[in-house]
Short mmCIF file of C-alpha atoms in Angstrom, two decimals:
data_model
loop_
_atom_site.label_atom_id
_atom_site.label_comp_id
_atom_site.label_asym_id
_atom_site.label_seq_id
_atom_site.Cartn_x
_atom_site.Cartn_y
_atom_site.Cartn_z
CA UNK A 6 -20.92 -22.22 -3.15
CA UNK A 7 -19.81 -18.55 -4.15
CA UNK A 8 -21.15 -15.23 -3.36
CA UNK A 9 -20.24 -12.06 -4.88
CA UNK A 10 -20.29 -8.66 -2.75
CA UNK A 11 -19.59 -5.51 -4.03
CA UNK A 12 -18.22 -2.32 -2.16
CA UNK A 13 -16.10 1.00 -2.23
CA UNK A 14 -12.48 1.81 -2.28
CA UNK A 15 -10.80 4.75 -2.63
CA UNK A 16 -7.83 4.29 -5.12
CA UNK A 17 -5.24 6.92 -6.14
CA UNK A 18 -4.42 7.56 -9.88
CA UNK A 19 -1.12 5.32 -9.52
CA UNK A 20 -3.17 2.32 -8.70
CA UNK A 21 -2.52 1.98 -4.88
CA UNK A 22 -5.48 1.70 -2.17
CA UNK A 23 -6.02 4.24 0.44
CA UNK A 24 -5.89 2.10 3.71
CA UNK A 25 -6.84 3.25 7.74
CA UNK A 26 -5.44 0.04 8.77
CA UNK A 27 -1.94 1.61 10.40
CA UNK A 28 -1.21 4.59 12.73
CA UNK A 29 -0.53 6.79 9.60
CA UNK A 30 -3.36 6.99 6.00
CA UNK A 31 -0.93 5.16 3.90
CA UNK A 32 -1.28 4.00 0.57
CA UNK A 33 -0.75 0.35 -0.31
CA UNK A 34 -0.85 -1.98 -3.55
CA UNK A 35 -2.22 -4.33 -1.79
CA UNK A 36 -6.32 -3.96 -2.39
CA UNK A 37 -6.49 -6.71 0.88
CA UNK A 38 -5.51 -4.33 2.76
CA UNK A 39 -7.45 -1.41 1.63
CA UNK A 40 -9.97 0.61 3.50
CA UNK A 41 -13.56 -0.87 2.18
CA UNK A 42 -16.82 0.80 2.30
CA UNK A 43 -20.09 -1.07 2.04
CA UNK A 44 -21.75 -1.35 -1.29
CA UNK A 45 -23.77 1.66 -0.76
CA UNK A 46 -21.30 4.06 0.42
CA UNK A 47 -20.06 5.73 -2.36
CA UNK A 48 -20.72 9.04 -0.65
CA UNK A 49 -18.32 7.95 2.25
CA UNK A 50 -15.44 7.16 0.15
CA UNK A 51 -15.97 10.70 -1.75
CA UNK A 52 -16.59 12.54 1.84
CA UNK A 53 -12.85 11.22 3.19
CA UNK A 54 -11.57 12.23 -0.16
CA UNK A 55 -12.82 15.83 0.37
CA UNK A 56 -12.29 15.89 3.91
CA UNK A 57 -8.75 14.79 4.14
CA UNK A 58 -7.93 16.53 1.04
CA UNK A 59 -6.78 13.23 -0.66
CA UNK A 60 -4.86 14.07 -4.02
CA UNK A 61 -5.82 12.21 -7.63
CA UNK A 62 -7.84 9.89 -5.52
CA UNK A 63 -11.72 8.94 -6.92
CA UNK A 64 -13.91 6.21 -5.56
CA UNK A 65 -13.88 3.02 -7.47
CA UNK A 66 -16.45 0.50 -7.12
CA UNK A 67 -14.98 -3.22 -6.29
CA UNK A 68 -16.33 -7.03 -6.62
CA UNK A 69 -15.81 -9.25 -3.79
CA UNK A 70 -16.23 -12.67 -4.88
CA UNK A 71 -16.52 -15.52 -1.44
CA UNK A 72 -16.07 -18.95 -2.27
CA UNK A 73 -15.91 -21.97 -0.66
CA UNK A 74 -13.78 -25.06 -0.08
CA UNK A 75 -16.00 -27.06 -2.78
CA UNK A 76 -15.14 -24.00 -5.15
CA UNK A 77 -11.20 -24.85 -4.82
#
């Protein structure tokens, strides 16, 4: 029983994940933890890029794969 999902993350050029999750935008290494956007929100992810003026940051497009407990 898997699923795969796919959405939007906005990812600097150093590898780390822009994340909302804290009082401050911090960037983490952990994708987990990272903002996500649903699959069609591209535009979103390059809207807070322009908006908060993110530096060397693009969109990048991310599979989530959900499996179960048979899958283990």
């Amino acid at each position: 029983m898997s699923k795969t999902e796919y959405a939007w993350v906005i990812q600097r050029d150093d590898g780390k994940f822009y994340s909302t999750k804290f009082t401050n935008t911090m960037f983490l290494e952990n994708i987990a933890l990272a903002t996500i956007y649903p699959k069609n929100w591209k535009w979103k992810c390059e809207f807070c890029i322009k908006q908060l003026n993110l530096q060397n940051c693009h969109p990048v497009k991310v599979k989530i794969q959900i499996v179960g407990e048979d899958d283990e």
